[in-house]
mmCIF file of C-alpha atoms in Angstrom:
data_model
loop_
_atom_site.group_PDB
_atom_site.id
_atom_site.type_symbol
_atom_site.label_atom_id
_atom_site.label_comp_id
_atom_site.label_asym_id
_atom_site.label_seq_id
_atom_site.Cartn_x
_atom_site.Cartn_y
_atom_site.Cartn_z
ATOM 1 C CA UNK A 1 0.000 0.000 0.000
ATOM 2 C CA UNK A 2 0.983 3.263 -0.839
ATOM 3 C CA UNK A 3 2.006 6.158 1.734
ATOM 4 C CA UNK A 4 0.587 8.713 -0.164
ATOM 5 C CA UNK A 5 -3.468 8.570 -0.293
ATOM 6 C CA UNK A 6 -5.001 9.660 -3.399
ATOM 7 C CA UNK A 7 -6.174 13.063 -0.794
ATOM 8 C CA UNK A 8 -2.397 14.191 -1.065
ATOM 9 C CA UNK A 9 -1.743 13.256 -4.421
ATOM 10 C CA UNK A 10 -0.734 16.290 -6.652
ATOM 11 C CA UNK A 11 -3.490 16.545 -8.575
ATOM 12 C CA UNK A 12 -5.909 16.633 -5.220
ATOM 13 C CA UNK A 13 -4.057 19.334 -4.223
ATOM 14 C CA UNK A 14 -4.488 20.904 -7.777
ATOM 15 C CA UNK A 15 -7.606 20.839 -8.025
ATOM 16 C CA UNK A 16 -7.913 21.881 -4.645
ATOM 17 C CA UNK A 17 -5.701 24.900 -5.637
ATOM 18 C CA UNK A 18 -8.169 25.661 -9.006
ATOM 19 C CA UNK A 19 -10.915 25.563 -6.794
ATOM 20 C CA UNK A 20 -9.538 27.940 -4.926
ATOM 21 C CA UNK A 21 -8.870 30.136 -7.904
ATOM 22 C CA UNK A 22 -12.577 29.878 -8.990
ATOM 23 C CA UNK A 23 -14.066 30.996 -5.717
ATOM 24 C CA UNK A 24 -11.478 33.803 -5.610
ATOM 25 C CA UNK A 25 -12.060 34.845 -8.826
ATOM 26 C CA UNK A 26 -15.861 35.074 -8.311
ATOM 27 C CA UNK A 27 -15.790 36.585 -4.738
ATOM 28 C CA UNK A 28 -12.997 39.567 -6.033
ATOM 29 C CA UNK A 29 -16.050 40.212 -8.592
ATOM 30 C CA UNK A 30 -18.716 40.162 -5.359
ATOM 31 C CA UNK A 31 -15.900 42.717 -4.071
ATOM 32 C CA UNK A 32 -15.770 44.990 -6.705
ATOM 33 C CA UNK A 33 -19.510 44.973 -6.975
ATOM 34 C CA UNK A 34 -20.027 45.966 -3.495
ATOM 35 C CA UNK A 35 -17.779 49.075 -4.223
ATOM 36 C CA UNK A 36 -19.713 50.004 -7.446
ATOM 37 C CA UNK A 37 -22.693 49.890 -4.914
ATOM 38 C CA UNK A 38 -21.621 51.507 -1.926
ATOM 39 C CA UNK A 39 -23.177 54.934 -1.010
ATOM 40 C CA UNK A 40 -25.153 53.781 -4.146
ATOM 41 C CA UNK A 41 -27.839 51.676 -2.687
ATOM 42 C CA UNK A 42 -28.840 54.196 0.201
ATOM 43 C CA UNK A 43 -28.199 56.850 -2.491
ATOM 44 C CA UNK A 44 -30.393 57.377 -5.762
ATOM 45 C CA UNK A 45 -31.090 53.690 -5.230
ATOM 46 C CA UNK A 46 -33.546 54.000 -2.239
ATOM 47 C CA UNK A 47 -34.916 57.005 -3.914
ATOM 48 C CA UNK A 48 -35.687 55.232 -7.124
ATOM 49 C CA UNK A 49 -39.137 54.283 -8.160
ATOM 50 C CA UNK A 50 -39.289 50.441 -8.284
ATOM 51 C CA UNK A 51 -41.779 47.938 -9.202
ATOM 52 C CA UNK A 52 -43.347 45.972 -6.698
ATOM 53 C CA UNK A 53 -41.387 42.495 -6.581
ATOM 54 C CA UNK A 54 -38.628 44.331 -5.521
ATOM 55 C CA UNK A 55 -37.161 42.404 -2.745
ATOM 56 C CA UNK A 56 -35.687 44.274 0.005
ATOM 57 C CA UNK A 57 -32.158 44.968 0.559
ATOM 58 C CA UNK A 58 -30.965 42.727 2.779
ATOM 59 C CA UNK A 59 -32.245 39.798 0.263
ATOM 60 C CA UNK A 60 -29.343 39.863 -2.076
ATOM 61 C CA UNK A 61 -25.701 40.116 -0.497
ATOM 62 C CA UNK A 62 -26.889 36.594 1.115
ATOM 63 C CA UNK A 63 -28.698 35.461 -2.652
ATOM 64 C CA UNK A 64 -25.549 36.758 -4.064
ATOM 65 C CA UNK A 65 -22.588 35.072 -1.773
ATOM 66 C CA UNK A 66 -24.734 31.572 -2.453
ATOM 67 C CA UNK A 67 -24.890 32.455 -6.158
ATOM 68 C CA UNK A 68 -21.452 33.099 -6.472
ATOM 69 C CA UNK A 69 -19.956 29.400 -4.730
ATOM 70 C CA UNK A 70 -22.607 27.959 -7.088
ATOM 71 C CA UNK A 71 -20.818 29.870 -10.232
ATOM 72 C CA UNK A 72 -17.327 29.293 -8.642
ATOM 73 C CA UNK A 73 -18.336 25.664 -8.095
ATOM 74 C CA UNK A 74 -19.260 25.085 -11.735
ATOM 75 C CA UNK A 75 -16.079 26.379 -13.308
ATOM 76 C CA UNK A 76 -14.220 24.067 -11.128
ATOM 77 C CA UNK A 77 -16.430 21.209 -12.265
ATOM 78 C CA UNK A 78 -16.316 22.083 -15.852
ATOM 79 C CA UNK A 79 -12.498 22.579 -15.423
ATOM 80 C CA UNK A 80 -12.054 19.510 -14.440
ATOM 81 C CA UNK A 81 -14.417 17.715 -16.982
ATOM 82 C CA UNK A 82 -12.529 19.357 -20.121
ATOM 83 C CA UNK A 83 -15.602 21.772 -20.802
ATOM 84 C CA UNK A 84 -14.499 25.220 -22.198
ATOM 85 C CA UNK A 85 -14.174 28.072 -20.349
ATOM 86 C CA UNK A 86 -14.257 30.881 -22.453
ATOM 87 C CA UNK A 87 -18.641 31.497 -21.912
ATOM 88 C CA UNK A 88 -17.909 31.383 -18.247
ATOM 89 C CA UNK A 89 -15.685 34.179 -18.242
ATOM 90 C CA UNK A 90 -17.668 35.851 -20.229
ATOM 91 C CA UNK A 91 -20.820 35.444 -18.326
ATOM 92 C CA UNK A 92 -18.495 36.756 -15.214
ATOM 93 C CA UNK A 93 -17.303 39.648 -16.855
ATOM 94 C CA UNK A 94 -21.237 40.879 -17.856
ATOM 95 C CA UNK A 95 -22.043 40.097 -14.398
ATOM 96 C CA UNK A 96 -18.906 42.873 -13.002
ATOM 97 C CA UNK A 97 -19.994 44.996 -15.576
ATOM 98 C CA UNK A 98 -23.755 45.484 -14.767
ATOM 99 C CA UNK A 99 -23.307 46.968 -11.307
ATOM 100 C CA UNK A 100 -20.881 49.851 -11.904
ATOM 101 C CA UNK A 101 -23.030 50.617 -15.353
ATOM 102 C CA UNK A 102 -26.524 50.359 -13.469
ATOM 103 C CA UNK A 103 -25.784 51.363 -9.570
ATOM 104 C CA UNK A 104 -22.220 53.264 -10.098
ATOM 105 C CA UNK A 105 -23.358 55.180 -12.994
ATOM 106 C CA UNK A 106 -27.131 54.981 -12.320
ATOM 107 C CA UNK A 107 -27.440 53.985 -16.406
ATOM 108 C CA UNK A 108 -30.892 52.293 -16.184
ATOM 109 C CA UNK A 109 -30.888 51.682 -19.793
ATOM 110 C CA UNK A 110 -27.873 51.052 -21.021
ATOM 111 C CA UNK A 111 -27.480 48.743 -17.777
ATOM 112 C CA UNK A 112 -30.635 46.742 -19.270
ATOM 113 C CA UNK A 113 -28.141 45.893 -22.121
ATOM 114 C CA UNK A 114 -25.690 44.907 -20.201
ATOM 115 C CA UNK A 115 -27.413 42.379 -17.982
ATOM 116 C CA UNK A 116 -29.780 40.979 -21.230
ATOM 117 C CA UNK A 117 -25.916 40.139 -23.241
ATOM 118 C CA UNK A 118 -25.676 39.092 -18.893
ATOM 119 C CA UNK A 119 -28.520 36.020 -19.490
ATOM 120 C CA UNK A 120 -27.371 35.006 -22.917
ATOM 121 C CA UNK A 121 -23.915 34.675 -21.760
ATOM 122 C CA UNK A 122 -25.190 32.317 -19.098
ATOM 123 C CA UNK A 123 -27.382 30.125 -21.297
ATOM 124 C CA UNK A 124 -24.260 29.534 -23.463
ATOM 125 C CA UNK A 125 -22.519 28.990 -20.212
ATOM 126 C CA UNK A 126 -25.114 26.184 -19.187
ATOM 127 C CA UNK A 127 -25.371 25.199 -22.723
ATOM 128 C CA UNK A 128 -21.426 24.953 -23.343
ATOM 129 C CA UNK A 129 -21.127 23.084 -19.662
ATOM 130 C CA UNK A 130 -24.202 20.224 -20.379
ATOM 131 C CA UNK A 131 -22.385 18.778 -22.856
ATOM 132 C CA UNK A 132 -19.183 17.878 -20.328
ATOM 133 C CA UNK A 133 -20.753 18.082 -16.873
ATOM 134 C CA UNK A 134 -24.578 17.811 -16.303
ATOM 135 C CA UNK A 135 -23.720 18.694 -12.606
ATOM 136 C CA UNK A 136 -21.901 22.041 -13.416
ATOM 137 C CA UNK A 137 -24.611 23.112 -15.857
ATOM 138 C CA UNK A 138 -27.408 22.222 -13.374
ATOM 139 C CA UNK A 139 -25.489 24.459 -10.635
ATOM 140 C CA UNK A 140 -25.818 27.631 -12.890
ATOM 141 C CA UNK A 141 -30.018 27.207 -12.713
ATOM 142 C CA UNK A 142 -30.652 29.101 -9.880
ATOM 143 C CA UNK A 143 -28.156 32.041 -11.182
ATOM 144 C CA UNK A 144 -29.929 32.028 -14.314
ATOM 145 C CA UNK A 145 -33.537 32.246 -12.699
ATOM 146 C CA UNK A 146 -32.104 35.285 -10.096
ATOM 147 C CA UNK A 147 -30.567 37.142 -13.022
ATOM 148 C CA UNK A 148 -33.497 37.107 -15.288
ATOM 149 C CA UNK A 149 -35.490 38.156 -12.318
ATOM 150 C CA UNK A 150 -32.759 40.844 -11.876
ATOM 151 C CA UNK A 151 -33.444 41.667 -15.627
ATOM 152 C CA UNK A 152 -37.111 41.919 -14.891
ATOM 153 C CA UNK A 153 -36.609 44.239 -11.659
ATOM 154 C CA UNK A 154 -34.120 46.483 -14.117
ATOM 155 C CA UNK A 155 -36.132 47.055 -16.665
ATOM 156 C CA UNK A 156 -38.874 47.485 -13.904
ATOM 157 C CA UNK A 157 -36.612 50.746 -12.652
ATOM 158 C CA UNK A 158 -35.478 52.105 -15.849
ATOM 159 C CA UNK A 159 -39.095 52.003 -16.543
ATOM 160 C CA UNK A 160 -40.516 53.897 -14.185
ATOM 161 C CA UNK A 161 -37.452 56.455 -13.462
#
């Protein structure tokens, strides 16, 4: 028998280490978000007209730290099952982009754009994943179902501001 269990093989502690990367990469976007929102949300934000689904506040920092280790969580999985990787960076740089456009630069409209390209990019995410891992396709669900929401609730404010 071997001294070295398959737990401290090298490519445990790779993947282990890619992991890693995935959840960082998606919690430095959370990050940056939360700066394109600060001042923001008790700013122009709270003053905004919005339509009546809108959740309150203190619904999506916890919606959004889940969503994220579900996004982070799929990369890995894809990663490791030899999926590309080029939709889900693209899907995470749409969702960076949509806060500074729509809170940071209160651009109703143009944020609208932003967050529709936002949904595609996911489908093609889910899409591009199915075909390697059904598990990290399945994990990107409920992200798809609170964006499109999100979409709803932003066209919703540009709307009626």
């Amino acid at each position: 028998m071997s001294a070295t269990t398959t737990a401290d093989s090298p490519t445990s502690r790779r993947s282990l280490l890619v992991l890693l990367g995935f959840l960082a990469a998606c919690f430095a976007v959370a990050a940056l978000g939360g700066l394109a929102t600060a001042g923001q949300v008790d700013g122009w934000y709270a003053d905004a007209d919005k339509p009546w689904f809108n959740p309150p506040n203190a619904v999506f920092g916890p919606t959004w730290s889940v969503l994220y280790a579900l996004i982070a969580v799929s990369g890995w999985l894809a990663y490791r099952a030899g999926a590309p990787l080029t939709p889900w960076w693209v899907q995470l740089a749409l969702n960076l982009a949509w806060t500074p456009v729509f809170f940071g630069l209160e651009l109703l409209w143009p944020g609208l754009v932003v967050i529709l390209a936002l949904d595609a990019a996911v489908v093609w995410t889910i899409l591009t994943f199915r075909k390697h891992s059904r598990a990290a396709a399945w994990l990107l669900a409920p992200y798809l179902a609170w964006i499109l929401y999100a979409t709803c609730l932003n066209t919703g404010i540009a709307v009626l501001n």
